[in-house]
């Protein structure tokens, strides 16, 4: 049984790694700046984050040669700060955590969120904030899950009841996450695919919080089309309380 938590996280910080190029999109423009419904992708994500309850601030990790971020309207918000990120996502998250550690208590809660997930719902954020101190949004598998063997042939069918697809935000205390990520990158960097994996290597077991399907990560060109349709649907359904 998943434990219940009576007090929601508040006064937390959000870290957004945004120094990557998004090579799988096949575009010349970094993925976070591709346009969706008249705005760069990251602008939609940050505007969403700025609406979250209890938010204290946001640290965005950008590349050293980024000349676009500072021109965004949302970048002028007093709650948003930037640091220089690294070659990999984990390096960017680490840079942001190291910056925060100079200004915030180790017990400060931090949520790490992908710049390419603009559609996380407010309901899911409330659930995550009310979850355990270490937790992440995730999608329980609904399809039958196959383990591939040689030449992409089925090797085994896995019990989907035990399969969850990790999403973001992923939440943890600043000091705990910083130490886990530093250690993981030093000892086994290939195993660090998200913040939860670093926490797992350090012996922790983050809580899985079921999230809406709309919280997908924009990775391929077709995802842009779907994201734009959902953003427009949300805008049109705002007055009716629709929160897809």
PDB file of C-alpha atoms in Angstrom:
ATOM      1  CA  UNK A   1       0.000   0.000   0.000  1.00  0.00           C
ATOM      2  CA  UNK A   2       1.287   3.476  -0.850  1.00  0.00           C
ATOM      3  CA  UNK A   3       1.665   5.599   2.299  1.00  0.00           C
ATOM      4  CA  UNK A   4      -0.436   8.726   2.719  1.00  0.00           C
ATOM      5  CA  UNK A   5       1.152  12.067   3.545  1.00  0.00           C
ATOM      6  CA  UNK A   6      -0.909  14.721   5.281  1.00  0.00           C
ATOM      7  CA  UNK A   7       1.310  17.740   4.600  1.00  0.00           C
ATOM      8  CA  UNK A   8       2.039  18.838   1.064  1.00  0.00           C
ATOM      9  CA  UNK A   9       5.494  20.023   0.086  1.00  0.00           C
ATOM     10  CA  UNK A  10       5.786  23.817  -0.034  1.00  0.00           C
ATOM     11  CA  UNK A  11       8.567  26.373  -0.570  1.00  0.00           C
ATOM     12  CA  UNK A  12      10.213  24.038  -3.048  1.00  0.00           C
ATOM     13  CA  UNK A  13      12.489  24.755  -6.008  1.00  0.00           C
ATOM     14  CA  UNK A  14      12.223  23.373  -9.531  1.00  0.00           C
ATOM     15  CA  UNK A  15      15.257  22.481 -11.649  1.00  0.00           C
ATOM     16  CA  UNK A  16      14.831  22.419 -15.434  1.00  0.00           C
ATOM     17  CA  UNK A  17      17.742  20.995 -17.481  1.00  0.00           C
ATOM     18  CA  UNK A  18      17.665  22.774 -20.859  1.00  0.00           C
ATOM     19  CA  UNK A  19      21.212  22.655 -22.227  1.00  0.00           C
ATOM     20  CA  UNK A  20      20.691  19.813 -24.689  1.00  0.00           C
ATOM     21  CA  UNK A  21      20.323  19.856 -28.446  1.00  0.00           C
ATOM     22  CA  UNK A  22      17.453  17.342 -28.769  1.00  0.00           C
ATOM     23  CA  UNK A  23      19.141  15.458 -31.619  1.00  0.00           C
ATOM     24  CA  UNK A  24      16.309  12.944 -32.031  1.00  0.00           C
ATOM     25  CA  UNK A  25      14.046  15.741 -33.256  1.00  0.00           C
ATOM     26  CA  UNK A  26      16.187  16.076 -36.397  1.00  0.00           C
ATOM     27  CA  UNK A  27      16.005  19.875 -36.273  1.00  0.00           C
ATOM     28  CA  UNK A  28      18.681  22.567 -36.427  1.00  0.00           C
ATOM     29  CA  UNK A  29      17.090  24.423 -33.515  1.00  0.00           C
ATOM     30  CA  UNK A  30      17.524  22.963 -29.998  1.00  0.00           C
ATOM     31  CA  UNK A  31      14.357  21.100 -29.084  1.00  0.00           C
ATOM     32  CA  UNK A  32      13.447  23.378 -26.191  1.00  0.00           C
ATOM     33  CA  UNK A  33      13.108  26.313 -28.598  1.00  0.00           C
ATOM     34  CA  UNK A  34      10.978  24.649 -31.255  1.00  0.00           C
ATOM     35  CA  UNK A  35       7.684  26.535 -31.674  1.00  0.00           C
ATOM     36  CA  UNK A  36       4.415  25.150 -30.381  1.00  0.00           C
ATOM     37  CA  UNK A  37       1.243  27.200 -30.774  1.00  0.00           C
ATOM     38  CA  UNK A  38       3.193  30.424 -31.203  1.00  0.00           C
ATOM     39  CA  UNK A  39       5.692  29.964 -28.353  1.00  0.00           C
ATOM     40  CA  UNK A  40       8.925  28.024 -27.810  1.00  0.00           C
ATOM     41  CA  UNK A  41       8.399  24.665 -26.117  1.00  0.00           C
ATOM     42  CA  UNK A  42      10.295  25.708 -22.978  1.00  0.00           C
ATOM     43  CA  UNK A  43       8.117  28.806 -22.588  1.00  0.00           C
ATOM     44  CA  UNK A  44       5.014  26.610 -22.282  1.00  0.00           C
ATOM     45  CA  UNK A  45       6.806  24.433 -19.719  1.00  0.00           C
ATOM     46  CA  UNK A  46       8.026  27.346 -17.604  1.00  0.00           C
ATOM     47  CA  UNK A  47       4.655  29.114 -17.672  1.00  0.00           C
ATOM     48  CA  UNK A  48       3.125  25.874 -16.421  1.00  0.00           C
ATOM     49  CA  UNK A  49       5.723  25.580 -13.633  1.00  0.00           C
ATOM     50  CA  UNK A  50       5.205  29.187 -12.516  1.00  0.00           C
ATOM     51  CA  UNK A  51       1.544  28.349 -11.854  1.00  0.00           C
ATOM     52  CA  UNK A  52       2.339  25.500  -9.422  1.00  0.00           C
ATOM     53  CA  UNK A  53       1.269  26.052  -5.790  1.00  0.00           C
ATOM     54  CA  UNK A  54       3.984  26.727  -3.200  1.00  0.00           C
ATOM     55  CA  UNK A  55       6.747  27.337  -5.746  1.00  0.00           C
ATOM     56  CA  UNK A  56       9.732  29.272  -4.387  1.00  0.00           C
ATOM     57  CA  UNK A  57      11.869  29.459  -7.514  1.00  0.00           C
ATOM     58  CA  UNK A  58      13.145  27.827 -10.708  1.00  0.00           C
ATOM     59  CA  UNK A  59      16.714  27.159 -11.834  1.00  0.00           C
ATOM     60  CA  UNK A  60      17.093  26.558 -15.572  1.00  0.00           C
ATOM     61  CA  UNK A  61      20.356  25.005 -16.763  1.00  0.00           C
ATOM     62  CA  UNK A  62      21.200  26.327 -20.236  1.00  0.00           C
ATOM     63  CA  UNK A  63      24.186  25.870 -22.535  1.00  0.00           C
ATOM     64  CA  UNK A  64      27.092  28.302 -22.383  1.00  0.00           C
ATOM     65  CA  UNK A  65      26.364  29.601 -25.893  1.00  0.00           C
ATOM     66  CA  UNK A  66      22.591  29.982 -25.428  1.00  0.00           C
ATOM     67  CA  UNK A  67      21.529  33.395 -26.744  1.00  0.00           C
ATOM     68  CA  UNK A  68      17.799  32.671 -26.889  1.00  0.00           C
ATOM     69  CA  UNK A  69      16.687  32.003 -23.341  1.00  0.00           C
ATOM     70  CA  UNK A  70      17.257  35.553 -22.068  1.00  0.00           C
ATOM     71  CA  UNK A  71      14.958  36.891 -24.805  1.00  0.00           C
ATOM     72  CA  UNK A  72      11.941  34.881 -23.618  1.00  0.00           C
ATOM     73  CA  UNK A  73       9.209  36.760 -21.820  1.00  0.00           C
ATOM     74  CA  UNK A  74       8.983  34.132 -19.076  1.00  0.00           C
ATOM     75  CA  UNK A  75      12.744  34.395 -18.468  1.00  0.00           C
ATOM     76  CA  UNK A  76      12.157  37.871 -17.013  1.00  0.00           C
ATOM     77  CA  UNK A  77      10.154  36.445 -14.107  1.00  0.00           C
ATOM     78  CA  UNK A  78      11.839  37.101 -10.745  1.00  0.00           C
ATOM     79  CA  UNK A  79      11.431  33.451  -9.753  1.00  0.00           C
ATOM     80  CA  UNK A  80      13.574  32.179 -12.646  1.00  0.00           C
ATOM     81  CA  UNK A  81      17.356  31.937 -12.427  1.00  0.00           C
ATOM     82  CA  UNK A  82      19.868  30.296 -14.777  1.00  0.00           C
ATOM     83  CA  UNK A  83      23.095  28.316 -14.518  1.00  0.00           C
ATOM     84  CA  UNK A  84      25.367  26.874 -17.180  1.00  0.00           C
ATOM     85  CA  UNK A  85      24.564  23.241 -17.795  1.00  0.00           C
ATOM     86  CA  UNK A  86      26.737  20.362 -18.961  1.00  0.00           C
ATOM     87  CA  UNK A  87      27.126  17.936 -21.823  1.00  0.00           C
ATOM     88  CA  UNK A  88      24.526  15.497 -20.472  1.00  0.00           C
ATOM     89  CA  UNK A  89      21.199  15.950 -18.702  1.00  0.00           C
ATOM     90  CA  UNK A  90      22.627  14.707 -15.394  1.00  0.00           C
ATOM     91  CA  UNK A  91      25.463  17.215 -15.627  1.00  0.00           C
ATOM     92  CA  UNK A  92      22.967  20.050 -16.042  1.00  0.00           C
ATOM     93  CA  UNK A  93      20.883  18.877 -13.099  1.00  0.00           C
ATOM     94  CA  UNK A  94      24.037  18.609 -10.989  1.00  0.00           C
ATOM     95  CA  UNK A  95      25.077  22.166 -11.894  1.00  0.00           C
ATOM     96  CA  UNK A  96      21.675  23.477 -10.798  1.00  0.00           C
ATOM     97  CA  UNK A  97      21.739  21.489  -7.560  1.00  0.00           C
ATOM     98  CA  UNK A  98      25.239  22.734  -6.735  1.00  0.00           C
ATOM     99  CA  UNK A  99      24.046  26.300  -7.284  1.00  0.00           C
ATOM    100  CA  UNK A 100      21.021  25.785  -5.044  1.00  0.00           C
ATOM    101  CA  UNK A 101      23.159  24.183  -2.331  1.00  0.00           C
ATOM    102  CA  UNK A 102      24.985  27.497  -1.954  1.00  0.00           C
ATOM    103  CA  UNK A 103      21.752  29.331  -1.189  1.00  0.00           C
ATOM    104  CA  UNK A 104      19.257  26.816   0.232  1.00  0.00           C
ATOM    105  CA  UNK A 105      19.080  24.330   3.093  1.00  0.00           C
ATOM    106  CA  UNK A 106      19.891  20.662   2.321  1.00  0.00           C
ATOM    107  CA  UNK A 107      16.362  19.815   3.436  1.00  0.00           C
ATOM    108  CA  UNK A 108      14.788  22.058   0.781  1.00  0.00           C
ATOM    109  CA  UNK A 109      12.599  20.031  -1.539  1.00  0.00           C
ATOM    110  CA  UNK A 110      13.607  20.076  -5.213  1.00  0.00           C
ATOM    111  CA  UNK A 111      11.525  18.973  -8.192  1.00  0.00           C
ATOM    112  CA  UNK A 112      13.436  18.210 -11.399  1.00  0.00           C
ATOM    113  CA  UNK A 113      11.292  18.615 -14.500  1.00  0.00           C
ATOM    114  CA  UNK A 114      12.020  18.090 -18.204  1.00  0.00           C
ATOM    115  CA  UNK A 115      11.836  21.174 -20.414  1.00  0.00           C
ATOM    116  CA  UNK A 116      10.118  18.948 -22.981  1.00  0.00           C
ATOM    117  CA  UNK A 117       7.117  18.093 -20.754  1.00  0.00           C
ATOM    118  CA  UNK A 118       4.858  21.154 -21.026  1.00  0.00           C
ATOM    119  CA  UNK A 119       1.610  19.306 -20.322  1.00  0.00           C
ATOM    120  CA  UNK A 120       1.947  18.014 -16.758  1.00  0.00           C
ATOM    121  CA  UNK A 121      -1.371  18.678 -15.034  1.00  0.00           C
ATOM    122  CA  UNK A 122      -1.916  20.715 -11.882  1.00  0.00           C
ATOM    123  CA  UNK A 123      -3.747  17.751 -10.344  1.00  0.00           C
ATOM    124  CA  UNK A 124      -0.654  15.574 -10.783  1.00  0.00           C
ATOM    125  CA  UNK A 125       1.562  18.269  -9.254  1.00  0.00           C
ATOM    126  CA  UNK A 126      -0.729  18.364  -6.211  1.00  0.00           C
ATOM    127  CA  UNK A 127      -0.429  14.569  -5.919  1.00  0.00           C
ATOM    128  CA  UNK A 128       3.355  14.689  -6.185  1.00  0.00           C
ATOM    129  CA  UNK A 129       3.637  17.462  -3.589  1.00  0.00           C
ATOM    130  CA  UNK A 130       1.493  15.384  -1.214  1.00  0.00           C
ATOM    131  CA  UNK A 131       3.569  12.224  -1.755  1.00  0.00           C
ATOM    132  CA  UNK A 132       6.672  11.016   0.095  1.00  0.00           C
ATOM    133  CA  UNK A 133       9.737  13.316   0.319  1.00  0.00           C
ATOM    134  CA  UNK A 134      11.282  11.262  -2.491  1.00  0.00           C
ATOM    135  CA  UNK A 135       8.768  10.615  -5.281  1.00  0.00           C
ATOM    136  CA  UNK A 136       8.223  10.852  -9.016  1.00  0.00           C
ATOM    137  CA  UNK A 137       5.382  11.001 -11.474  1.00  0.00           C
ATOM    138  CA  UNK A 138       5.123   7.853 -13.565  1.00  0.00           C
ATOM    139  CA  UNK A 139       2.732   6.090 -15.927  1.00  0.00           C
ATOM    140  CA  UNK A 140       1.664   2.518 -15.089  1.00  0.00           C
ATOM    141  CA  UNK A 141       2.086   0.319 -18.165  1.00  0.00           C
ATOM    142  CA  UNK A 142      -1.220  -0.390 -19.893  1.00  0.00           C
ATOM    143  CA  UNK A 143       0.063  -2.399 -22.861  1.00  0.00           C
ATOM    144  CA  UNK A 144       1.540  -5.884 -22.724  1.00  0.00           C
ATOM    145  CA  UNK A 145       5.295  -5.486 -22.194  1.00  0.00           C
ATOM    146  CA  UNK A 146       7.769  -7.594 -24.178  1.00  0.00           C
ATOM    147  CA  UNK A 147      11.463  -8.093 -23.412  1.00  0.00           C
ATOM    148  CA  UNK A 148      13.399  -8.278 -26.682  1.00  0.00           C
ATOM    149  CA  UNK A 149      16.101 -10.807 -27.401  1.00  0.00           C
ATOM    150  CA  UNK A 150      18.380 -11.268 -30.394  1.00  0.00           C
ATOM    151  CA  UNK A 151      17.260  -9.646 -33.679  1.00  0.00           C
ATOM    152  CA  UNK A 152      14.343  -7.926 -31.936  1.00  0.00           C
ATOM    153  CA  UNK A 153      12.543 -11.193 -31.294  1.00  0.00           C
ATOM    154  CA  UNK A 154      10.441 -11.631 -28.164  1.00  0.00           C
ATOM    155  CA  UNK A 155      12.430 -13.151 -25.341  1.00  0.00           C
ATOM    156  CA  UNK A 156       9.868 -12.814 -22.569  1.00  0.00           C
ATOM    157  CA  UNK A 157       6.563 -11.213 -21.632  1.00  0.00           C
ATOM    158  CA  UNK A 158       6.956  -9.132 -18.487  1.00  0.00           C
ATOM    159  CA  UNK A 159       4.214  -8.669 -15.869  1.00  0.00           C
ATOM    160  CA  UNK A 160       2.951  -5.195 -16.663  1.00  0.00           C
ATOM    161  CA  UNK A 161       1.611  -4.750 -13.126  1.00  0.00           C
ATOM    162  CA  UNK A 162       5.244  -4.175 -12.100  1.00  0.00           C
ATOM    163  CA  UNK A 163       6.151  -1.857 -15.006  1.00  0.00           C
ATOM    164  CA  UNK A 164       5.988   1.928 -14.668  1.00  0.00           C
ATOM    165  CA  UNK A 165       7.253   4.489 -17.175  1.00  0.00           C
ATOM    166  CA  UNK A 166       9.111   7.243 -15.338  1.00  0.00           C
ATOM    167  CA  UNK A 167       8.115  10.853 -15.968  1.00  0.00           C
ATOM    168  CA  UNK A 168       8.955  14.141 -14.315  1.00  0.00           C
ATOM    169  CA  UNK A 169       8.861  16.044 -12.037  1.00  0.00           C
ATOM    170  CA  UNK A 170      10.945  13.885  -9.715  1.00  0.00           C
ATOM    171  CA  UNK A 171      11.162  15.121  -6.116  1.00  0.00           C
ATOM    172  CA  UNK A 172      13.772  14.792  -3.369  1.00  0.00           C
ATOM    173  CA  UNK A 173      15.473  16.834  -0.631  1.00  0.00           C
ATOM    174  CA  UNK A 174      18.248  18.984  -2.104  1.00  0.00           C
ATOM    175  CA  UNK A 175      21.107  17.520  -0.048  1.00  0.00           C
ATOM    176  CA  UNK A 176      20.023  13.913  -0.568  1.00  0.00           C
ATOM    177  CA  UNK A 177      19.648  14.295  -4.321  1.00  0.00           C
ATOM    178  CA  UNK A 178      22.908  16.222  -4.706  1.00  0.00           C
ATOM    179  CA  UNK A 179      24.908  13.563  -2.876  1.00  0.00           C
ATOM    180  CA  UNK A 180      23.207  10.710  -4.731  1.00  0.00           C
ATOM    181  CA  UNK A 181      23.803  12.307  -8.124  1.00  0.00           C
ATOM    182  CA  UNK A 182      27.431  13.154  -7.385  1.00  0.00           C
ATOM    183  CA  UNK A 183      28.105   9.615  -6.212  1.00  0.00           C
ATOM    184  CA  UNK A 184      26.251   8.012  -9.096  1.00  0.00           C
ATOM    185  CA  UNK A 185      28.092  10.048 -11.720  1.00  0.00           C
ATOM    186  CA  UNK A 186      31.422   9.205 -10.091  1.00  0.00           C
ATOM    187  CA  UNK A 187      30.784   5.475  -9.711  1.00  0.00           C
ATOM    188  CA  UNK A 188      28.357   4.438 -12.469  1.00  0.00           C
ATOM    189  CA  UNK A 189      27.417   7.327 -14.813  1.00  0.00           C
ATOM    190  CA  UNK A 190      25.748   5.087 -17.426  1.00  0.00           C
ATOM    191  CA  UNK A 191      23.216   3.971 -14.826  1.00  0.00           C
ATOM    192  CA  UNK A 192      22.035   7.538 -14.166  1.00  0.00           C
ATOM    193  CA  UNK A 193      19.126   7.986 -16.555  1.00  0.00           C
ATOM    194  CA  UNK A 194      17.041  10.167 -14.235  1.00  0.00           C
ATOM    195  CA  UNK A 195      17.090  11.471 -10.669  1.00  0.00           C
ATOM    196  CA  UNK A 196      15.249   8.442  -9.309  1.00  0.00           C
ATOM    197  CA  UNK A 197      17.941   6.123 -10.674  1.00  0.00           C
ATOM    198  CA  UNK A 198      20.589   8.065  -8.743  1.00  0.00           C
ATOM    199  CA  UNK A 199      18.493   7.834  -5.589  1.00  0.00           C
ATOM    200  CA  UNK A 200      17.987   4.098  -6.147  1.00  0.00           C
ATOM    201  CA  UNK A 201      21.742   3.518  -6.472  1.00  0.00           C
ATOM    202  CA  UNK A 202      22.157   5.315  -3.148  1.00  0.00           C
ATOM    203  CA  UNK A 203      19.741   2.894  -1.491  1.00  0.00           C
ATOM    204  CA  UNK A 204      16.533   4.926  -1.570  1.00  0.00           C
ATOM    205  CA  UNK A 205      13.139   3.844  -2.927  1.00  0.00           C
ATOM    206  CA  UNK A 206      11.202   6.840  -4.316  1.00  0.00           C
ATOM    207  CA  UNK A 207       7.424   6.627  -4.330  1.00  0.00           C
ATOM    208  CA  UNK A 208       5.703   6.179  -7.707  1.00  0.00           C
ATOM    209  CA  UNK A 209       2.831   8.611  -8.256  1.00  0.00           C
ATOM    210  CA  UNK A 210       0.469   7.739 -11.103  1.00  0.00           C
ATOM    211  CA  UNK A 211       0.298  10.555 -13.667  1.00  0.00           C
ATOM    212  CA  UNK A 212      -1.915  11.519 -16.570  1.00  0.00           C
ATOM    213  CA  UNK A 213      -1.007  10.291 -20.060  1.00  0.00           C
ATOM    214  CA  UNK A 214      -0.746  13.870 -21.295  1.00  0.00           C
ATOM    215  CA  UNK A 215       2.536  14.282 -19.393  1.00  0.00           C
ATOM    216  CA  UNK A 216       4.559  12.789 -22.234  1.00  0.00           C
ATOM    217  CA  UNK A 217       8.046  13.943 -23.212  1.00  0.00           C
ATOM    218  CA  UNK A 218       8.324  15.640 -26.599  1.00  0.00           C
ATOM    219  CA  UNK A 219      11.013  13.615 -28.351  1.00  0.00           C
ATOM    220  CA  UNK A 220       9.998  13.113 -31.995  1.00  0.00           C
ATOM    221  CA  UNK A 221       8.466  15.518 -34.564  1.00  0.00           C
ATOM    222  CA  UNK A 222       5.025  13.911 -34.287  1.00  0.00           C
ATOM    223  CA  UNK A 223       5.005  14.739 -30.561  1.00  0.00           C
ATOM    224  CA  UNK A 224       4.960  18.442 -31.440  1.00  0.00           C
ATOM    225  CA  UNK A 225       1.697  18.019 -33.325  1.00  0.00           C
ATOM    226  CA  UNK A 226       0.061  16.158 -30.440  1.00  0.00           C
ATOM    227  CA  UNK A 227       1.344  18.644 -27.849  1.00  0.00           C
ATOM    228  CA  UNK A 228       0.012  21.596 -29.810  1.00  0.00           C
ATOM    229  CA  UNK A 229      -3.406  19.959 -30.130  1.00  0.00           C
ATOM    230  CA  UNK A 230      -3.546  19.265 -26.386  1.00  0.00           C
ATOM    231  CA  UNK A 231      -2.392  22.784 -25.473  1.00  0.00           C
ATOM    232  CA  UNK A 232      -5.134  24.265 -27.655  1.00  0.00           C
ATOM    233  CA  UNK A 233      -7.668  21.857 -26.180  1.00  0.00           C
ATOM    234  CA  UNK A 234      -6.685  22.906 -22.660  1.00  0.00           C
ATOM    235  CA  UNK A 235      -6.963  26.581 -23.564  1.00  0.00           C
ATOM    236  CA  UNK A 236     -10.404  26.019 -25.000  1.00  0.00           C
ATOM    237  CA  UNK A 237     -11.524  23.855 -22.091  1.00  0.00           C
ATOM    238  CA  UNK A 238     -10.147  26.012 -19.296  1.00  0.00           C
ATOM    239  CA  UNK A 239     -13.511  27.594 -18.549  1.00  0.00           C
ATOM    240  CA  UNK A 240     -15.158  24.205 -18.259  1.00  0.00           C
ATOM    241  CA  UNK A 241     -12.512  22.843 -15.874  1.00  0.00           C
ATOM    242  CA  UNK A 242     -11.046  20.409 -18.399  1.00  0.00           C
ATOM    243  CA  UNK A 243      -7.566  19.353 -17.213  1.00  0.00           C
ATOM    244  CA  UNK A 244      -6.349  16.780 -19.694  1.00  0.00           C
TER     245      UNK A 244
END
